[in-house]
């Protein structure tokens, strides 16, 4: 009579509590799934940019190597002309005096080469420093994400233990709520499995996104560095050509006297 009615009311209250817990599980599940989709969307949007940046970088590296080879050829031609100038100037005092500008030209070339090497070394040091700082930043982000994930897992474990306690209490109630209990248990297990799967996927996706962003920033800096070197090489080649033209005029002057 009254005892059975009290048990039914208690079972109904317990069932309502469990339904509220399941609602909380469902909300957490939807949130985690949305986070995963956002991370995947970020990765998919960044991949084309990364591929395009990689292509530009490869093209710039090819141009850089071509300019280096051209500079080497120009330097070689200049050295050969300087040797010819010194050979033809032997035995002639006046010609030796006129050949003096060639020595100044060689000093200028050496100074330009030293300046170029200093710029390359400076750029290399800046890139290495930037890379190390980014790696430290990414490591800190990964550590922070790991702590947040651990806290989330602890909360889920507490909710699971609480649910199990409610389940034991529910099983002691009258048979009218037995079928509902079974349905609730199946729903809880399904949500827990889906929630664990999504949480297992979010971590690697966040790490991949951080890695792609870091790589894009690194390649962007390298691209800017190579573009700067390419511009400087073009300027140096123009200076080499101008100096070579001056050297050729000196040679013609020597040959004509």
PDB file of C-alpha atoms in Angstrom:
ATOM      1  CA  UNK A   1       0.000   0.000   0.000  1.00  0.00           C
ATOM      2  CA  UNK A   2       1.709   3.124   1.254  1.00  0.00           C
ATOM      3  CA  UNK A   3       5.126   1.420   1.358  1.00  0.00           C
ATOM      4  CA  UNK A   4       4.875   0.419  -2.302  1.00  0.00           C
ATOM      5  CA  UNK A   5       3.688   3.937  -3.227  1.00  0.00           C
ATOM      6  CA  UNK A   6       6.675   5.434  -1.448  1.00  0.00           C
ATOM      7  CA  UNK A   7       9.023   3.125  -3.321  1.00  0.00           C
ATOM      8  CA  UNK A   8       7.442   4.119  -6.635  1.00  0.00           C
ATOM      9  CA  UNK A   9       7.834   7.833  -5.816  1.00  0.00           C
ATOM     10  CA  UNK A  10      11.436   7.269  -4.773  1.00  0.00           C
ATOM     11  CA  UNK A  11      12.117   5.340  -7.979  1.00  0.00           C
ATOM     12  CA  UNK A  12      10.572   8.148 -10.025  1.00  0.00           C
ATOM     13  CA  UNK A  13      12.746  10.761  -8.296  1.00  0.00           C
ATOM     14  CA  UNK A  14      15.801   8.574  -8.826  1.00  0.00           C
ATOM     15  CA  UNK A  15      14.891   8.138 -12.481  1.00  0.00           C
ATOM     16  CA  UNK A  16      14.512  11.910 -12.893  1.00  0.00           C
ATOM     17  CA  UNK A  17      17.954  12.401 -11.354  1.00  0.00           C
ATOM     18  CA  UNK A  18      19.478   9.859 -13.725  1.00  0.00           C
ATOM     19  CA  UNK A  19      17.760  11.502 -16.703  1.00  0.00           C
ATOM     20  CA  UNK A  20      19.298  14.825 -15.653  1.00  0.00           C
ATOM     21  CA  UNK A  21      22.729  13.177 -15.511  1.00  0.00           C
ATOM     22  CA  UNK A  22      22.195  11.732 -18.975  1.00  0.00           C
ATOM     23  CA  UNK A  23      21.201  15.181 -20.211  1.00  0.00           C
ATOM     24  CA  UNK A  24      24.505  16.475 -18.827  1.00  0.00           C
ATOM     25  CA  UNK A  25      26.365  13.668 -20.613  1.00  0.00           C
ATOM     26  CA  UNK A  26      24.585  14.512 -23.868  1.00  0.00           C
ATOM     27  CA  UNK A  27      25.456  18.221 -23.542  1.00  0.00           C
ATOM     28  CA  UNK A  28      29.123  17.379 -22.921  1.00  0.00           C
ATOM     29  CA  UNK A  29      29.080  14.996 -25.883  1.00  0.00           C
ATOM     30  CA  UNK A  30      27.664  17.654 -28.222  1.00  0.00           C
ATOM     31  CA  UNK A  31      30.238  20.174 -26.995  1.00  0.00           C
ATOM     32  CA  UNK A  32      33.167  17.806 -27.531  1.00  0.00           C
ATOM     33  CA  UNK A  33      31.884  16.828 -30.970  1.00  0.00           C
ATOM     34  CA  UNK A  34      31.551  20.485 -31.968  1.00  0.00           C
ATOM     35  CA  UNK A  35      35.102  21.161 -30.778  1.00  0.00           C
ATOM     36  CA  UNK A  36      36.412  18.281 -32.846  1.00  0.00           C
ATOM     37  CA  UNK A  37      34.585  19.530 -35.951  1.00  0.00           C
ATOM     38  CA  UNK A  38      36.004  23.029 -35.442  1.00  0.00           C
ATOM     39  CA  UNK A  39      39.545  21.672 -35.161  1.00  0.00           C
ATOM     40  CA  UNK A  40      39.086  19.553 -38.285  1.00  0.00           C
ATOM     41  CA  UNK A  41      37.726  22.590 -40.121  1.00  0.00           C
ATOM     42  CA  UNK A  42      40.745  24.677 -39.106  1.00  0.00           C
ATOM     43  CA  UNK A  43      43.116  21.961 -40.321  1.00  0.00           C
ATOM     44  CA  UNK A  44      41.321  21.586 -43.664  1.00  0.00           C
ATOM     45  CA  UNK A  45      41.397  25.362 -44.234  1.00  0.00           C
ATOM     46  CA  UNK A  46      45.106  25.591 -43.391  1.00  0.00           C
ATOM     47  CA  UNK A  47      46.276  22.727 -45.612  1.00  0.00           C
ATOM     48  CA  UNK A  48      45.840  24.584 -48.966  1.00  0.00           C
ATOM     49  CA  UNK A  49      47.695  27.597 -47.540  1.00  0.00           C
ATOM     50  CA  UNK A  50      50.513  25.345 -46.363  1.00  0.00           C
ATOM     51  CA  UNK A  51      50.746  23.611 -49.756  1.00  0.00           C
ATOM     52  CA  UNK A  52      50.819  26.971 -51.566  1.00  0.00           C
ATOM     53  CA  UNK A  53      53.499  28.328 -49.240  1.00  0.00           C
ATOM     54  CA  UNK A  54      55.591  25.181 -49.742  1.00  0.00           C
ATOM     55  CA  UNK A  55      55.323  25.596 -53.536  1.00  0.00           C
ATOM     56  CA  UNK A  56      56.434  29.252 -53.364  1.00  0.00           C
ATOM     57  CA  UNK A  57      59.293  28.295 -51.095  1.00  0.00           C
ATOM     58  CA  UNK A  58      60.532  25.625 -53.538  1.00  0.00           C
ATOM     59  CA  UNK A  59      60.359  28.094 -56.433  1.00  0.00           C
ATOM     60  CA  UNK A  60      62.268  30.718 -54.458  1.00  0.00           C
ATOM     61  CA  UNK A  61      64.946  28.187 -53.490  1.00  0.00           C
ATOM     62  CA  UNK A  62      65.437  27.317 -57.178  1.00  0.00           C
ATOM     63  CA  UNK A  63      65.805  31.005 -58.060  1.00  0.00           C
ATOM     64  CA  UNK A  64      68.207  31.426 -55.147  1.00  0.00           C
ATOM     65  CA  UNK A  65      70.434  28.567 -56.356  1.00  0.00           C
ATOM     66  CA  UNK A  66      70.362  29.922 -59.913  1.00  0.00           C
ATOM     67  CA  UNK A  67      71.475  33.363 -58.733  1.00  0.00           C
ATOM     68  CA  UNK A  68      74.280  31.823 -56.676  1.00  0.00           C
ATOM     69  CA  UNK A  69      75.562  29.970 -59.745  1.00  0.00           C
ATOM     70  CA  UNK A  70      75.382  33.141 -61.829  1.00  0.00           C
ATOM     71  CA  UNK A  71      77.344  35.055 -59.195  1.00  0.00           C
ATOM     72  CA  UNK A  72      80.012  32.325 -59.128  1.00  0.00           C
ATOM     73  CA  UNK A  73      80.349  32.494 -62.926  1.00  0.00           C
ATOM     74  CA  UNK A  74      80.674  36.278 -62.851  1.00  0.00           C
ATOM     75  CA  UNK A  75      83.329  36.080 -60.165  1.00  0.00           C
ATOM     76  CA  UNK A  76      85.237  33.449 -62.143  1.00  0.00           C
ATOM     77  CA  UNK A  77      85.164  35.581 -65.295  1.00  0.00           C
ATOM     78  CA  UNK A  78      86.380  38.584 -63.328  1.00  0.00           C
ATOM     79  CA  UNK A  79      89.313  36.619 -61.876  1.00  0.00           C
ATOM     80  CA  UNK A  80      90.310  35.425 -65.355  1.00  0.00           C
ATOM     81  CA  UNK A  81      90.229  38.988 -66.683  1.00  0.00           C
ATOM     82  CA  UNK A  82      92.301  40.180 -63.740  1.00  0.00           C
ATOM     83  CA  UNK A  83      94.896  37.487 -64.454  1.00  0.00           C
ATOM     84  CA  UNK A  84      94.990  38.562 -68.102  1.00  0.00           C
ATOM     85  CA  UNK A  85      95.414  42.189 -67.053  1.00  0.00           C
ATOM     86  CA  UNK A  86      98.369  41.386 -64.757  1.00  0.00           C
ATOM     87  CA  UNK A  87      99.980  39.201 -67.427  1.00  0.00           C
ATOM     88  CA  UNK A  88      99.841  41.883 -70.089  1.00  0.00           C
ATOM     89  CA  UNK A  89     101.015  44.576 -67.690  1.00  0.00           C
ATOM     90  CA  UNK A  90     104.354  42.875 -66.840  1.00  0.00           C
ATOM     91  CA  UNK A  91     107.396  44.852 -68.035  1.00  0.00           C
ATOM     92  CA  UNK A  92     105.502  48.092 -68.503  1.00  0.00           C
ATOM     93  CA  UNK A  93     105.680  50.566 -65.624  1.00  0.00           C
ATOM     94  CA  UNK A  94     102.891  52.803 -66.921  1.00  0.00           C
ATOM     95  CA  UNK A  95     100.572  49.823 -67.418  1.00  0.00           C
ATOM     96  CA  UNK A  96     101.223  48.582 -63.894  1.00  0.00           C
ATOM     97  CA  UNK A  97     100.114  51.945 -62.582  1.00  0.00           C
ATOM     98  CA  UNK A  98      96.926  51.742 -64.640  1.00  0.00           C
ATOM     99  CA  UNK A  99      96.300  48.210 -63.323  1.00  0.00           C
ATOM    100  CA  UNK A 100      96.024  49.470 -59.760  1.00  0.00           C
ATOM    101  CA  UNK A 101      92.236  50.001 -60.008  1.00  0.00           C
ATOM    102  CA  UNK A 102      91.935  46.218 -60.571  1.00  0.00           C
ATOM    103  CA  UNK A 103      93.292  45.600 -57.086  1.00  0.00           C
ATOM    104  CA  UNK A 104      90.723  48.025 -55.669  1.00  0.00           C
ATOM    105  CA  UNK A 105      88.065  46.143 -57.592  1.00  0.00           C
ATOM    106  CA  UNK A 106      89.152  42.858 -56.020  1.00  0.00           C
ATOM    107  CA  UNK A 107      88.985  44.432 -52.555  1.00  0.00           C
ATOM    108  CA  UNK A 108      85.461  45.646 -53.249  1.00  0.00           C
ATOM    109  CA  UNK A 109      84.421  42.174 -54.384  1.00  0.00           C
ATOM    110  CA  UNK A 110      85.890  40.584 -51.273  1.00  0.00           C
ATOM    111  CA  UNK A 111      84.109  43.131 -49.074  1.00  0.00           C
ATOM    112  CA  UNK A 112      80.820  42.450 -50.828  1.00  0.00           C
ATOM    113  CA  UNK A 113      81.268  38.707 -50.416  1.00  0.00           C
ATOM    114  CA  UNK A 114      82.010  39.136 -46.693  1.00  0.00           C
ATOM    115  CA  UNK A 115      78.921  41.317 -46.255  1.00  0.00           C
ATOM    116  CA  UNK A 116      76.812  38.676 -48.008  1.00  0.00           C
ATOM    117  CA  UNK A 117      78.160  35.909 -45.751  1.00  0.00           C
ATOM    118  CA  UNK A 118      77.441  38.023 -42.656  1.00  0.00           C
ATOM    119  CA  UNK A 119      73.845  38.552 -43.787  1.00  0.00           C
ATOM    120  CA  UNK A 120      73.344  34.815 -44.334  1.00  0.00           C
ATOM    121  CA  UNK A 121      74.746  34.029 -40.873  1.00  0.00           C
ATOM    122  CA  UNK A 122      72.535  36.662 -39.244  1.00  0.00           C
ATOM    123  CA  UNK A 123      69.424  35.342 -41.009  1.00  0.00           C
ATOM    124  CA  UNK A 124      70.294  31.774 -40.024  1.00  0.00           C
ATOM    125  CA  UNK A 125      70.651  32.784 -36.356  1.00  0.00           C
ATOM    126  CA  UNK A 126      67.354  34.686 -36.435  1.00  0.00           C
ATOM    127  CA  UNK A 127      65.522  31.680 -37.942  1.00  0.00           C
ATOM    128  CA  UNK A 128      67.013  29.298 -35.361  1.00  0.00           C
ATOM    129  CA  UNK A 129      66.044  31.626 -32.495  1.00  0.00           C
ATOM    130  CA  UNK A 130      62.510  32.001 -33.851  1.00  0.00           C
ATOM    131  CA  UNK A 131      62.166  28.224 -34.267  1.00  0.00           C
ATOM    132  CA  UNK A 132      63.297  27.542 -30.691  1.00  0.00           C
ATOM    133  CA  UNK A 133      60.851  30.094 -29.261  1.00  0.00           C
ATOM    134  CA  UNK A 134      57.984  28.597 -31.272  1.00  0.00           C
ATOM    135  CA  UNK A 135      58.843  25.077 -30.110  1.00  0.00           C
ATOM    136  CA  UNK A 136      58.772  26.291 -26.493  1.00  0.00           C
ATOM    137  CA  UNK A 137      55.417  27.975 -27.065  1.00  0.00           C
ATOM    138  CA  UNK A 138      53.928  24.825 -28.643  1.00  0.00           C
ATOM    139  CA  UNK A 139      55.257  22.658 -25.796  1.00  0.00           C
ATOM    140  CA  UNK A 140      53.560  24.916 -23.247  1.00  0.00           C
ATOM    141  CA  UNK A 141      50.279  24.762 -25.183  1.00  0.00           C
ATOM    142  CA  UNK A 142      50.436  20.957 -25.365  1.00  0.00           C
ATOM    143  CA  UNK A 143      51.122  20.766 -21.610  1.00  0.00           C
ATOM    144  CA  UNK A 144      48.169  23.063 -20.858  1.00  0.00           C
ATOM    145  CA  UNK A 145      45.859  21.026 -23.127  1.00  0.00           C
ATOM    146  CA  UNK A 146      46.953  17.830 -21.377  1.00  0.00           C
ATOM    147  CA  UNK A 147      46.045  19.276 -17.971  1.00  0.00           C
ATOM    148  CA  UNK A 148      42.611  20.355 -19.219  1.00  0.00           C
ATOM    149  CA  UNK A 149      41.978  16.907 -20.692  1.00  0.00           C
ATOM    150  CA  UNK A 150      43.016  15.230 -17.430  1.00  0.00           C
ATOM    151  CA  UNK A 151      40.615  17.450 -15.455  1.00  0.00           C
ATOM    152  CA  UNK A 152      37.807  16.612 -17.894  1.00  0.00           C
ATOM    153  CA  UNK A 153      38.498  12.887 -17.532  1.00  0.00           C
ATOM    154  CA  UNK A 154      38.363  13.190 -13.731  1.00  0.00           C
ATOM    155  CA  UNK A 155      34.994  14.911 -13.919  1.00  0.00           C
ATOM    156  CA  UNK A 156      33.672  12.215 -16.228  1.00  0.00           C
ATOM    157  CA  UNK A 157      34.947   9.518 -13.863  1.00  0.00           C
ATOM    158  CA  UNK A 158      33.178  11.211 -10.946  1.00  0.00           C
ATOM    159  CA  UNK A 159      29.965  11.424 -12.939  1.00  0.00           C
ATOM    160  CA  UNK A 160      30.307   7.760 -13.889  1.00  0.00           C
ATOM    161  CA  UNK A 161      30.787   6.704 -10.252  1.00  0.00           C
ATOM    162  CA  UNK A 162      27.804   8.780  -9.214  1.00  0.00           C
ATOM    163  CA  UNK A 163      25.739   7.238 -11.950  1.00  0.00           C
ATOM    164  CA  UNK A 164      26.728   3.728 -10.905  1.00  0.00           C
ATOM    165  CA  UNK A 165      25.624   4.523  -7.351  1.00  0.00           C
ATOM    166  CA  UNK A 166      22.276   5.722  -8.640  1.00  0.00           C
ATOM    167  CA  UNK A 167      21.993   2.630 -10.789  1.00  0.00           C
ATOM    168  CA  UNK A 168      22.463   0.334  -7.780  1.00  0.00           C
ATOM    169  CA  UNK A 169      19.787   2.275  -5.914  1.00  0.00           C
ATOM    170  CA  UNK A 170      17.470   2.081  -8.897  1.00  0.00           C
ATOM    171  CA  UNK A 171      17.902  -1.698  -9.174  1.00  0.00           C
ATOM    172  CA  UNK A 172      16.555  -2.070  -5.623  1.00  0.00           C
ATOM    173  CA  UNK A 173      13.254  -0.432  -6.571  1.00  0.00           C
ATOM    174  CA  UNK A 174      10.070  -2.077  -7.797  1.00  0.00           C
ATOM    175  CA  UNK A 175       9.901  -3.942 -11.134  1.00  0.00           C
ATOM    176  CA  UNK A 176       7.901  -1.145 -12.825  1.00  0.00           C
ATOM    177  CA  UNK A 177      11.117   0.837 -13.378  1.00  0.00           C
ATOM    178  CA  UNK A 178      13.276  -2.171 -14.403  1.00  0.00           C
ATOM    179  CA  UNK A 179      12.830  -1.674 -18.137  1.00  0.00           C
ATOM    180  CA  UNK A 180      13.557   2.054 -17.811  1.00  0.00           C
ATOM    181  CA  UNK A 181      16.709   1.268 -15.875  1.00  0.00           C
ATOM    182  CA  UNK A 182      17.944  -1.013 -18.679  1.00  0.00           C
ATOM    183  CA  UNK A 183      17.302   1.684 -21.285  1.00  0.00           C
ATOM    184  CA  UNK A 184      19.108   4.276 -19.199  1.00  0.00           C
ATOM    185  CA  UNK A 185      22.136   1.997 -18.770  1.00  0.00           C
ATOM    186  CA  UNK A 186      22.327   1.372 -22.514  1.00  0.00           C
ATOM    187  CA  UNK A 187      22.083   5.099 -23.221  1.00  0.00           C
ATOM    188  CA  UNK A 188      24.796   5.912 -20.689  1.00  0.00           C
ATOM    189  CA  UNK A 189      27.187   3.333 -22.123  1.00  0.00           C
ATOM    190  CA  UNK A 190      26.616   4.607 -25.646  1.00  0.00           C
ATOM    191  CA  UNK A 191      27.266   8.221 -24.670  1.00  0.00           C
ATOM    192  CA  UNK A 192      30.343   7.256 -22.669  1.00  0.00           C
ATOM    193  CA  UNK A 193      31.821   5.324 -25.606  1.00  0.00           C
ATOM    194  CA  UNK A 194      31.133   8.183 -28.028  1.00  0.00           C
ATOM    195  CA  UNK A 195      32.501  10.718 -25.566  1.00  0.00           C
ATOM    196  CA  UNK A 196      35.709   8.739 -25.044  1.00  0.00           C
ATOM    197  CA  UNK A 197      36.166   8.301 -28.807  1.00  0.00           C
ATOM    198  CA  UNK A 198      35.800  12.020 -29.430  1.00  0.00           C
ATOM    199  CA  UNK A 199      38.133  12.936 -26.566  1.00  0.00           C
ATOM    200  CA  UNK A 200      40.691  10.510 -27.959  1.00  0.00           C
ATOM    201  CA  UNK A 201      40.493  12.240 -31.352  1.00  0.00           C
ATOM    202  CA  UNK A 202      40.600  15.858 -30.134  1.00  0.00           C
ATOM    203  CA  UNK A 203      44.097  15.659 -28.658  1.00  0.00           C
ATOM    204  CA  UNK A 204      45.877  14.499 -31.883  1.00  0.00           C
ATOM    205  CA  UNK A 205      43.842  16.956 -33.971  1.00  0.00           C
ATOM    206  CA  UNK A 206      44.869  19.877 -31.753  1.00  0.00           C
ATOM    207  CA  UNK A 207      48.504  18.783 -31.927  1.00  0.00           C
ATOM    208  CA  UNK A 208      48.321  18.463 -35.723  1.00  0.00           C
ATOM    209  CA  UNK A 209      46.754  21.924 -35.993  1.00  0.00           C
ATOM    210  CA  UNK A 210      49.461  23.443 -33.784  1.00  0.00           C
ATOM    211  CA  UNK A 211      52.134  21.661 -35.853  1.00  0.00           C
ATOM    212  CA  UNK A 212      50.687  22.924 -39.151  1.00  0.00           C
ATOM    213  CA  UNK A 213      50.491  26.496 -37.854  1.00  0.00           C
ATOM    214  CA  UNK A 214      54.045  26.304 -36.555  1.00  0.00           C
ATOM    215  CA  UNK A 215      55.271  24.907 -39.895  1.00  0.00           C
ATOM    216  CA  UNK A 216      53.430  27.606 -41.836  1.00  0.00           C
ATOM    217  CA  UNK A 217      54.949  30.338 -39.688  1.00  0.00           C
ATOM    218  CA  UNK A 218      58.388  28.766 -40.052  1.00  0.00           C
ATOM    219  CA  UNK A 219      58.103  28.450 -43.838  1.00  0.00           C
ATOM    220  CA  UNK A 220      56.752  31.997 -44.075  1.00  0.00           C
ATOM    221  CA  UNK A 221      59.829  33.309 -42.258  1.00  0.00           C
ATOM    222  CA  UNK A 222      62.112  31.195 -44.472  1.00  0.00           C
ATOM    223  CA  UNK A 223      60.262  32.476 -47.543  1.00  0.00           C
ATOM    224  CA  UNK A 224      60.799  36.086 -46.463  1.00  0.00           C
ATOM    225  CA  UNK A 225      64.462  35.356 -45.709  1.00  0.00           C
ATOM    226  CA  UNK A 226      65.058  33.718 -49.104  1.00  0.00           C
ATOM    227  CA  UNK A 227      63.242  36.547 -50.870  1.00  0.00           C
ATOM    228  CA  UNK A 228      65.508  39.050 -49.125  1.00  0.00           C
ATOM    229  CA  UNK A 229      68.617  37.067 -50.090  1.00  0.00           C
ATOM    230  CA  UNK A 230      67.377  36.797 -53.682  1.00  0.00           C
ATOM    231  CA  UNK A 231      66.918  40.575 -53.870  1.00  0.00           C
ATOM    232  CA  UNK A 232      70.392  41.191 -52.432  1.00  0.00           C
ATOM    233  CA  UNK A 233      71.943  38.696 -54.852  1.00  0.00           C
ATOM    234  CA  UNK A 234      70.310  40.460 -57.776  1.00  0.00           C
ATOM    235  CA  UNK A 235      71.740  43.753 -56.521  1.00  0.00           C
ATOM    236  CA  UNK A 236      75.184  42.209 -56.068  1.00  0.00           C
ATOM    237  CA  UNK A 237      75.094  40.700 -59.558  1.00  0.00           C
ATOM    238  CA  UNK A 238      74.254  44.109 -60.971  1.00  0.00           C
ATOM    239  CA  UNK A 239      77.221  45.562 -59.057  1.00  0.00           C
ATOM    240  CA  UNK A 240      79.462  42.744 -60.289  1.00  0.00           C
ATOM    241  CA  UNK A 241      78.464  43.456 -63.868  1.00  0.00           C
ATOM    242  CA  UNK A 242      79.147  47.143 -63.428  1.00  0.00           C
ATOM    243  CA  UNK A 243      82.545  46.394 -61.917  1.00  0.00           C
ATOM    244  CA  UNK A 244      83.329  43.923 -64.691  1.00  0.00           C
ATOM    245  CA  UNK A 245      82.492  46.554 -67.279  1.00  0.00           C
ATOM    246  CA  UNK A 246      84.925  48.898 -65.550  1.00  0.00           C
ATOM    247  CA  UNK A 247      87.519  46.076 -65.569  1.00  0.00           C
ATOM    248  CA  UNK A 248      86.963  45.510 -69.282  1.00  0.00           C
ATOM    249  CA  UNK A 249      87.474  49.216 -69.942  1.00  0.00           C
ATOM    250  CA  UNK A 250      90.769  49.021 -68.024  1.00  0.00           C
ATOM    251  CA  UNK A 251      91.830  46.042 -70.148  1.00  0.00           C
ATOM    252  CA  UNK A 252      90.961  47.851 -73.380  1.00  0.00           C
ATOM    253  CA  UNK A 253      92.907  50.827 -72.139  1.00  0.00           C
ATOM    254  CA  UNK A 254      95.930  48.664 -71.337  1.00  0.00           C
ATOM    255  CA  UNK A 255      95.789  46.883 -74.690  1.00  0.00           C
ATOM    256  CA  UNK A 256      95.486  50.161 -76.568  1.00  0.00           C
ATOM    257  CA  UNK A 257      98.659  51.539 -74.870  1.00  0.00           C
TER     258      UNK A 257
END
